Short mmCIF file of C-alpha atoms in Angstrom, two decimals:
data_model
loop_
_atom_site.label_atom_id
_atom_site.label_comp_id
_atom_site.label_asym_id
_atom_site.label_seq_id
_atom_site.Cartn_x
_atom_site.Cartn_y
_atom_site.Cartn_z
CA MET N 31 -81.87 31.98 -44.72
CA GLY N 32 -83.57 28.70 -45.47
CA ARG N 33 -85.48 30.21 -48.35
CA LYS N 34 -82.23 31.42 -49.94
CA LEU N 35 -80.77 27.97 -49.81
CA LYS N 36 -83.82 26.48 -51.41
CA SER N 37 -83.75 29.06 -54.21
CA ILE N 38 -80.06 28.40 -54.92
CA LEU N 39 -80.61 24.66 -54.95
CA ALA N 40 -83.52 25.01 -57.46
CA LEU N 41 -81.35 27.18 -59.70
CA VAL N 42 -78.56 24.62 -59.73
CA ILE N 43 -81.00 21.87 -60.71
CA VAL N 44 -82.41 23.90 -63.61
CA LEU N 45 -78.97 24.73 -64.94
CA GLY N 46 -77.99 21.07 -64.75
CA MET N 47 -80.96 19.99 -66.81
CA ILE N 48 -80.25 22.56 -69.49
CA TYR N 49 -76.63 21.42 -69.73
CA TRP N 50 -77.71 17.80 -70.09
CA GLN N 51 -80.10 18.55 -72.97
CA GLN N 52 -77.48 20.48 -74.97
CA SER N 53 -74.96 17.69 -74.52
CA SER N 54 -77.41 15.17 -75.91
CA ILE N 55 -77.98 17.23 -79.08
CA LEU N 56 -74.31 17.68 -79.77
CA HIS N 57 -73.65 13.94 -79.53
CA ALA N 58 -76.51 12.79 -81.77
CA GLU N 59 -75.31 10.77 -84.78
CA VAL N 60 -75.50 12.59 -88.13
CA PRO N 61 -76.26 10.35 -91.25
CA LYS N 62 -73.07 10.09 -93.23
CA GLU N 63 -72.52 9.72 -96.87
CA ALA N 64 -69.61 7.99 -98.47
CA GLY N 65 -66.48 9.89 -97.77
CA THR N 66 -68.13 12.23 -95.34
CA TRP N 67 -67.26 12.68 -91.73
CA LYS N 68 -69.67 12.56 -88.79
CA ALA N 69 -70.89 16.03 -87.92
CA LEU N 70 -69.42 17.14 -84.73
CA ASP N 71 -69.54 20.18 -82.71
CA THR N 72 -68.06 22.94 -84.84
CA SER N 73 -66.13 24.04 -81.84
CA ARG N 74 -64.09 20.83 -81.96
CA GLU N 75 -61.64 19.50 -84.56
CA LEU N 76 -62.99 17.04 -87.14
CA GLU N 77 -62.08 13.50 -86.26
CA ARG N 78 -60.67 11.09 -88.81
CA PRO N 79 -62.53 7.84 -89.33
CA GLU N 80 -61.21 5.15 -87.08
CA GLN N 81 -58.46 3.11 -88.68
CA PRO N 82 -58.17 -0.56 -88.05
CA GLU N 83 -55.79 -1.17 -85.23
CA ALA N 84 -52.38 -2.32 -86.30
CA PRO N 85 -51.23 -5.56 -84.84
CA GLU N 86 -49.18 -5.08 -81.76
CA GLU N 87 -45.44 -5.47 -82.24
CA PRO N 88 -43.92 -8.15 -80.11
CA GLU N 89 -42.11 -6.78 -77.15
CA ILE N 90 -38.33 -7.01 -77.42
CA PRO N 91 -36.94 -8.24 -74.21
CA GLU N 92 -34.61 -5.76 -72.58
CA GLN N 93 -30.94 -6.64 -72.75
CA PRO N 94 -29.35 -7.00 -69.37
CA GLU N 95 -27.04 -4.15 -68.53
CA VAL N 96 -23.35 -5.08 -68.88
CA PRO N 97 -21.55 -3.93 -65.75
CA GLU N 98 -18.62 -1.65 -66.38
CA GLU N 99 -15.27 -3.38 -65.96
CA PRO N 100 -13.55 -2.12 -62.78
CA GLU N 101 -10.15 -0.59 -63.18
CA PRO N 102 -7.40 -3.07 -62.26
CA PRO N 103 -5.97 -2.44 -58.79
CA GLU N 104 -2.59 -0.70 -58.64
CA GLU N 105 0.28 -3.20 -58.41
CA PRO N 106 1.93 -3.11 -54.96
CA ILE N 107 5.58 -2.05 -54.67
CA GLU N 108 7.95 -4.79 -53.60
CA CYS N 109 11.18 -4.09 -51.80
CA PHE N 110 14.44 -4.32 -53.71
CA HIS N 111 16.83 -7.21 -53.14
CA VAL N 112 20.43 -6.54 -52.15
CA SER N 113 23.25 -9.07 -51.82
CA ILE N 114 25.85 -8.02 -49.23
CA PRO N 115 28.52 -10.50 -48.07
CA PRO N 116 29.05 -10.71 -44.29
CA GLU N 117 32.02 -8.98 -42.67
CA ASP N 118 35.05 -11.26 -42.73
CA GLY N 119 37.09 -9.26 -40.23
CA GLU N 120 36.69 -8.31 -36.60
CA ASN N 121 34.66 -5.45 -35.08
CA GLY N 122 32.50 -5.06 -38.19
CA TYR N 123 35.39 -4.65 -40.64
CA TYR N 124 35.97 -6.18 -44.05
CA ILE N 125 39.53 -7.37 -44.54
CA THR N 126 38.76 -8.30 -48.15
CA LYS N 127 36.82 -5.91 -50.34
CA PRO N 128 33.17 -7.01 -50.83
CA GLU N 129 30.99 -6.98 -53.93
CA VAL N 130 27.39 -5.74 -53.63
CA GLU N 131 24.53 -6.45 -56.06
CA ILE N 132 21.23 -4.53 -56.08
CA THR N 133 18.18 -5.99 -57.90
CA HIS N 134 14.88 -4.24 -58.65
CA VAL N 135 12.23 -7.00 -58.21
CA SER N 136 9.06 -4.90 -58.25
CA GLY N 137 6.78 -4.31 -61.24
CA ALA N 138 6.05 -0.86 -59.89
CA GLY N 139 8.12 1.91 -58.44
CA VAL N 140 11.81 2.70 -58.89
CA THR N 141 14.87 1.54 -56.95
CA LYS N 142 17.50 4.20 -56.46
CA TYR N 143 20.95 3.96 -54.90
CA GLN N 144 23.89 6.16 -53.98
CA PHE N 145 27.42 4.98 -53.12
CA ALA N 146 30.23 7.14 -51.70
CA ASP N 147 33.74 5.81 -51.05
CA SER N 148 36.09 7.08 -48.36
CA GLU N 149 37.76 9.45 -50.83
CA GLY N 150 34.48 11.25 -51.56
CA GLN N 151 33.82 9.79 -55.01
CA MET N 152 30.07 9.32 -55.66
CA MET N 153 28.14 6.84 -57.77
CA GLU N 154 24.36 7.06 -58.26
CA GLY N 155 21.83 5.10 -60.26
CA GLU N 156 18.24 3.89 -60.53
CA LEU N 157 16.56 0.66 -61.57
CA ALA N 158 13.07 0.89 -63.10
CA GLN N 159 12.56 -2.35 -65.00
CA LYS N 160 11.78 -5.53 -63.17
CA ASP N 161 14.88 -7.68 -62.56
CA ASP N 162 17.23 -4.83 -63.45
CA ALA N 163 20.43 -5.13 -61.41
CA ALA N 164 23.42 -3.00 -60.52
CA ARG N 165 26.74 -4.14 -59.06
CA ILE N 166 29.28 -2.31 -56.92
CA ALA N 167 32.57 -4.07 -57.58
CA GLY N 168 35.22 -4.67 -54.95
CA GLU N 169 37.72 -2.29 -56.49
CA GLN N 170 35.26 0.57 -56.00
CA PHE N 171 35.57 0.22 -52.22
CA LYS N 172 38.41 2.21 -50.69
CA GLU N 173 40.20 1.84 -47.36
CA GLY N 174 38.18 3.46 -44.59
CA ILE N 175 34.43 4.16 -44.39
CA ASN N 176 32.32 3.64 -47.54
CA ARG N 177 28.59 4.48 -47.46
CA LEU N 178 25.75 2.92 -49.45
CA SER N 179 22.11 4.11 -49.48
CA ILE N 180 19.29 2.28 -51.32
CA TRP N 181 15.66 3.39 -51.38
CA MET N 182 12.45 3.06 -53.43
CA GLU N 183 10.11 5.65 -54.88
CA ASP N 184 6.55 5.22 -56.15
CA GLY N 185 5.18 6.42 -59.49
CA GLU N 186 4.83 9.95 -58.17
CA GLY N 187 8.40 10.11 -56.99
CA LYS N 188 7.49 9.78 -53.35
CA GLN N 189 9.92 7.79 -51.25
CA VAL N 190 8.65 4.55 -49.72
CA GLU N 191 9.87 4.91 -46.19
CA GLU N 192 9.83 1.25 -45.20
CA TYR N 193 11.97 0.28 -48.19
CA ARG N 194 15.27 1.95 -47.41
CA LEU N 195 18.74 0.67 -46.53
CA ASP N 196 21.71 2.70 -45.26
CA LYS N 197 24.94 0.84 -44.58
CA ASP N 198 28.52 1.81 -43.78
CA PHE N 199 31.24 -0.51 -45.04
CA LEU N 200 34.39 -0.43 -42.89
CA ILE N 201 37.26 -1.52 -45.12
CA ASP N 202 40.75 -2.37 -43.84
CA THR N 203 42.65 -4.79 -46.03
CA GLN N 204 46.16 -3.65 -45.06
CA ALA N 205 48.18 -5.19 -42.25
CA PRO N 206 49.80 -2.74 -39.83
CA ALA N 207 53.49 -1.89 -40.10
CA ILE N 208 55.80 -2.50 -37.12
CA TRP N 209 59.46 -1.84 -36.37
CA LEU N 210 61.70 -3.43 -33.74
CA GLY N 211 64.64 -1.90 -31.93
CA ALA N 212 67.19 -2.81 -29.28
CA PRO N 213 69.50 -0.48 -27.27
CA ARG N 214 72.71 -1.63 -29.03
CA GLY N 215 71.20 -3.32 -32.04
CA PHE N 216 70.51 -6.97 -32.72
CA GLU N 217 74.11 -8.05 -33.34
CA ALA N 218 75.36 -7.06 -29.92
CA TRP N 219 75.54 -9.28 -26.88
CA TYR N 220 73.65 -8.34 -23.73
CA GLN N 221 74.12 -9.34 -20.13
CA GLU N 222 71.29 -10.83 -18.08
CA THR N 223 68.39 -9.25 -20.02
CA ALA N 224 67.74 -7.22 -23.13
CA SER N 225 64.90 -4.86 -23.95
CA ILE N 226 63.14 -4.76 -27.27
CA THR N 227 61.11 -1.72 -28.37
CA VAL N 228 58.17 -2.02 -30.76
CA THR N 229 56.72 0.86 -32.73
CA GLY N 230 54.11 0.73 -35.47
CA GLU N 231 51.34 2.40 -37.44
CA ASP N 232 48.20 1.41 -39.35
CA GLY N 233 47.75 4.38 -41.63
CA GLU N 234 45.27 7.25 -41.41
CA LEU N 235 42.39 5.16 -42.82
CA GLY N 236 43.32 1.93 -41.05
CA SER N 237 41.47 0.49 -38.08
CA GLN N 238 44.55 1.13 -35.88
CA ILE N 239 46.66 -1.34 -33.92
CA GLU N 240 44.77 -2.97 -31.08
CA GLU N 241 47.40 -5.24 -29.51
CA VAL N 242 51.05 -6.23 -29.78
CA VAL N 243 52.27 -9.64 -28.59
CA CYS N 244 55.92 -10.56 -27.98
CA ALA N 245 56.93 -14.21 -27.72
CA SER N 246 59.89 -16.53 -27.96
CA GLY N 247 58.75 -19.77 -29.54
CA ASN N 248 55.73 -20.90 -27.55
CA SER N 249 56.69 -18.80 -24.52
CA LEU N 250 54.86 -15.52 -24.08
CA ILE N 251 57.05 -12.58 -23.12
CA GLY N 252 54.37 -9.90 -22.92
CA LYS N 253 51.45 -8.03 -24.47
CA SER N 254 50.68 -4.36 -24.90
CA LYS N 255 47.77 -2.29 -26.21
CA GLU N 256 49.86 0.87 -26.46
CA LEU N 257 52.68 1.84 -28.77
CA PRO N 258 55.58 2.22 -28.49
CA ALA N 259 55.86 -0.88 -26.32
CA THR N 260 58.92 -2.25 -24.51
CA PHE N 261 59.46 -5.90 -23.58
CA GLN N 262 62.19 -7.34 -21.36
CA VAL N 263 63.74 -10.58 -22.59
CA ALA N 264 65.51 -12.68 -19.97
CA TYR N 265 66.21 -15.90 -21.85
CA ALA N 266 69.81 -17.04 -22.23
CA SER N 267 71.57 -17.84 -25.46
CA ALA N 268 73.36 -21.16 -25.85
CA LYS N 269 76.33 -22.11 -28.01
CA GLY N 270 76.44 -18.64 -29.42
CA ASN N 271 72.99 -18.82 -30.97
CA SER N 272 70.56 -15.93 -30.76
CA ILE N 273 67.20 -16.07 -29.02
CA LYS N 274 64.45 -15.91 -31.61
CA ILE N 275 61.89 -13.24 -30.81
CA THR N 276 58.62 -12.79 -32.72
CA VAL N 277 56.44 -9.70 -32.37
CA THR N 278 52.90 -9.81 -33.78
CA ALA N 279 50.69 -6.74 -34.15
CA ARG N 280 46.93 -7.06 -34.73
CA ASP N 281 44.67 -4.19 -35.76
CA ARG N 282 40.98 -3.83 -34.89
CA ALA N 283 39.95 -5.35 -38.20
CA GLY N 284 41.91 -8.54 -37.50
CA ASN N 285 44.84 -7.97 -39.86
CA THR N 286 48.14 -9.14 -38.40
CA ALA N 287 51.77 -8.39 -39.10
CA SER N 288 54.76 -10.20 -37.61
CA ARG N 289 58.42 -9.32 -37.33
CA SER N 290 61.17 -11.54 -35.99
CA CYS N 291 64.61 -10.79 -34.66
CA GLY N 292 67.39 -12.44 -32.74
CA LEU N 293 68.82 -11.34 -29.42
CA TYR N 294 72.13 -12.47 -27.95
CA ILE N 295 71.90 -12.67 -24.19
CA ASP N 296 74.58 -14.13 -21.90
CA ARG N 297 73.67 -14.53 -18.28
CA GLN N 298 76.86 -16.14 -16.97
CA PRO N 299 80.52 -15.12 -17.01
CA PRO N 300 83.10 -17.54 -18.38
CA LYS N 301 84.99 -19.90 -16.09
CA ALA N 302 88.78 -19.80 -15.98
CA ARG N 303 91.17 -22.21 -14.28
CA ILE N 304 94.82 -23.17 -14.33
CA GLU N 305 95.78 -26.78 -13.81
CA VAL N 306 99.28 -27.16 -12.46
CA ILE N 307 100.95 -28.34 -9.30
CA GLU N 308 99.51 -26.76 -6.23
CA ASP N 309 99.73 -23.04 -5.98
CA TYR N 310 102.83 -21.78 -4.19
CA MET N 311 104.57 -25.12 -4.50
CA ILE N 312 108.26 -25.58 -5.18
CA THR N 313 109.43 -28.37 -7.42
CA SER N 314 112.63 -29.54 -8.97
CA LYS N 315 110.93 -31.01 -12.03
CA PRO N 316 109.56 -29.45 -15.23
CA VAL N 317 105.93 -28.39 -15.00
CA GLU N 318 103.20 -28.73 -17.66
CA VAL N 319 100.71 -25.95 -17.15
CA ARG N 320 97.17 -26.21 -18.64
CA TYR N 321 94.96 -23.14 -19.02
CA PHE N 322 91.20 -23.78 -19.36
CA VAL N 323 88.36 -21.43 -20.30
CA GLU N 324 84.74 -22.57 -20.26
CA GLU N 325 82.04 -20.47 -21.92
CA GLU N 326 78.49 -21.45 -22.95
CA ASN N 327 78.49 -18.91 -25.74
CA VAL N 328 81.23 -17.00 -27.53
CA MET N 329 84.54 -15.73 -26.20
CA GLU N 330 85.76 -12.32 -27.15
CA ASP N 331 89.33 -12.52 -25.85
CA MET N 332 91.60 -14.98 -24.04
CA ARG N 333 95.11 -14.43 -22.81
CA ALA N 334 97.46 -16.67 -20.84
CA TRP N 335 101.10 -16.14 -19.96
CA ALA N 336 103.81 -17.02 -17.47
CA ARG N 337 106.13 -14.45 -15.99
CA ARG N 338 109.50 -15.93 -14.94
CA GLU N 339 112.11 -14.42 -12.70
CA ASP N 340 115.37 -16.32 -12.97
CA PRO N 341 117.83 -16.81 -10.09
CA GLN N 342 119.78 -13.76 -11.24
CA GLY N 343 116.67 -11.58 -10.90
CA ASN N 344 115.97 -11.16 -14.59
CA ALA N 345 112.26 -11.19 -15.50
CA GLY N 346 110.38 -11.95 -18.69
CA GLU N 347 107.05 -13.20 -20.02
CA ILE N 348 106.39 -16.46 -21.78
CA PRO N 349 103.13 -16.08 -23.76
CA VAL N 350 100.65 -18.76 -24.78
CA SER N 351 99.73 -18.55 -28.43
CA GLU N 352 97.84 -21.71 -29.30
CA TRP N 353 94.44 -22.74 -28.03
CA SER N 354 92.55 -25.92 -28.79
CA GLU N 355 88.92 -26.89 -28.47
CA THR N 356 88.03 -29.54 -25.91
CA GLU N 357 84.77 -30.90 -24.52
CA SER N 358 85.04 -28.57 -21.58
CA GLY N 359 86.06 -25.48 -23.51
CA LYS N 360 89.21 -23.81 -24.72
CA CYS N 361 92.55 -25.17 -23.58
CA ALA N 362 96.17 -24.07 -23.90
CA ARG N 363 99.28 -25.97 -22.73
CA GLN N 364 102.67 -24.70 -21.62
CA VAL N 365 105.74 -26.64 -20.41
CA LEU N 366 108.00 -24.75 -18.03
CA ALA N 367 111.35 -26.34 -17.09
CA ASP N 368 113.85 -23.57 -16.32
CA ASP N 369 114.68 -22.67 -12.77
CA GLY N 370 113.02 -19.62 -11.45
CA ILE N 371 109.96 -18.08 -9.82
CA TYR N 372 106.88 -18.31 -12.02
CA GLN N 373 103.73 -16.22 -11.88
CA LEU N 374 100.94 -17.65 -14.08
CA SER N 375 98.08 -15.47 -15.37
CA LEU N 376 94.91 -16.26 -17.31
CA SER N 377 92.30 -13.66 -18.32
CA CYS N 378 89.29 -13.95 -20.61
CA MET N 379 86.22 -12.00 -21.65
CA ASP N 380 83.13 -13.20 -23.49
CA LYS N 381 81.04 -11.37 -26.08
CA ALA N 382 78.65 -10.08 -23.43
CA GLY N 383 81.51 -8.38 -21.59
CA TYR N 384 81.79 -10.78 -18.69
CA GLU N 385 85.38 -11.20 -17.52
CA ALA N 386 87.14 -13.94 -15.62
CA GLY N 387 90.72 -14.56 -14.55
CA LYS N 388 93.01 -16.87 -12.68
CA ALA N 389 96.55 -16.68 -11.31
CA ALA N 390 99.06 -19.15 -9.82
CA ARG N 391 102.63 -19.12 -8.51
CA PHE N 392 105.28 -21.74 -8.10
CA ILE N 393 109.07 -22.27 -8.10
CA ILE N 394 111.24 -24.58 -10.15
CA ASP N 395 114.64 -25.36 -8.63
CA THR N 396 116.62 -28.10 -10.29
CA LYS N 397 120.00 -26.80 -9.15
CA SER N 398 120.09 -26.70 -5.38
CA PRO N 399 123.28 -24.66 -5.06
CA LEU N 400 121.69 -21.85 -7.01
CA ILE N 401 118.69 -21.52 -4.74
CA SER N 402 119.57 -22.32 -1.16
CA TYR N 403 117.30 -23.98 1.33
CA VAL N 404 115.09 -25.48 -1.39
CA ASP N 405 115.37 -28.92 0.10
CA HIS N 406 113.66 -27.65 3.24
CA LEU N 407 110.69 -26.48 1.16
CA ASP N 408 110.42 -29.32 -1.35
CA ASN N 409 106.99 -30.99 -1.39
CA GLN N 410 105.63 -28.67 1.30
CA TYR N 411 102.33 -26.82 1.01
CA LEU N 412 102.75 -23.13 1.69
CA LYS N 413 100.30 -20.30 1.40
CA ARG N 414 103.12 -17.85 0.93
CA PHE N 415 106.77 -17.57 1.28
CA CYS N 416 109.37 -14.89 1.29
CA TRP N 417 113.07 -15.15 0.54
CA ASN N 418 114.89 -13.51 3.40
CA TYR N 419 118.23 -14.28 1.91
CA PRO N 420 120.50 -12.29 -0.32
CA ALA N 421 120.57 -13.25 -3.96
CA SER N 422 124.13 -14.46 -3.55
CA GLU N 423 122.97 -17.28 -1.35
#
């Protein structure tokens, strides 16, 4: 084995020497003539004579890279602006029709709106340019519920959820209508108390009547939240004047309507009296009879008369036809001078139907022989008397 290695190593050395000798021959310089090339190994391409090196061009500094301009960020969408006046009625109602203005303030997106009145009429629109505005005038609102929706959409038509407004406008600009009634009307007179009935309505689209108040001047008579309503009035008229009653109805929106009326109420009957000599008296002198009627309001009827029975038994009435006004009431006068038995009567009735009356009796005897035994009775006070004598005496 060792001998083989030595033989191989000797062979390698010999081959190396041969290769070195051939390389030296191939690279030996060949004498050149003008315009001739150096002889080279025919196995290789002829080489051109070396040219003088061109001067090196100065290095051009590299231009810095200009960064690409970033695309501008997308402008954010701003919420629309809407001007809505506050409710001027009660319970969220408008009692005057509002005006609404919608303004598109964003440079991006679109503002859209839809308005529907209580009659079902629709109005739609959109605002795309910045500061564009739309107005919903007052006359476009109708009585009842009107609905307004406003929203925004982006460039792709997608709705921006946080920018949306839905509002109901409750409109009631009309006052309710009310009617008043009394059992026998407002021209009649009532005794003690009178009832007044109130009915009313506020229309199908109205907010409906919430309360009815009945008063006389500054005095409250009653309230009611239901219709029809009945109120009892117990005030008394004076000097024939009516009691002023005012009924006010208020609907839920705050609209009010008032109606007034007059009631005639008499709570006292008239007073009647006869002023004469004492009742049941007998006198021999003429008598002046005075009939009085006192009434705080208005009399309907008054009658006064004297019924005389003469000594012969004949009877007849002597009416009173003239009445005069005094501080204490109505007064009538009657002078009775003829002999006889007198029965006085006074009756009266006021406008409310109250009645009053008075009666009196007395005797006039100026001729003693005609009526016997008068001297025994003259100037005596008697509750009653009876003639137990024949007419001839």
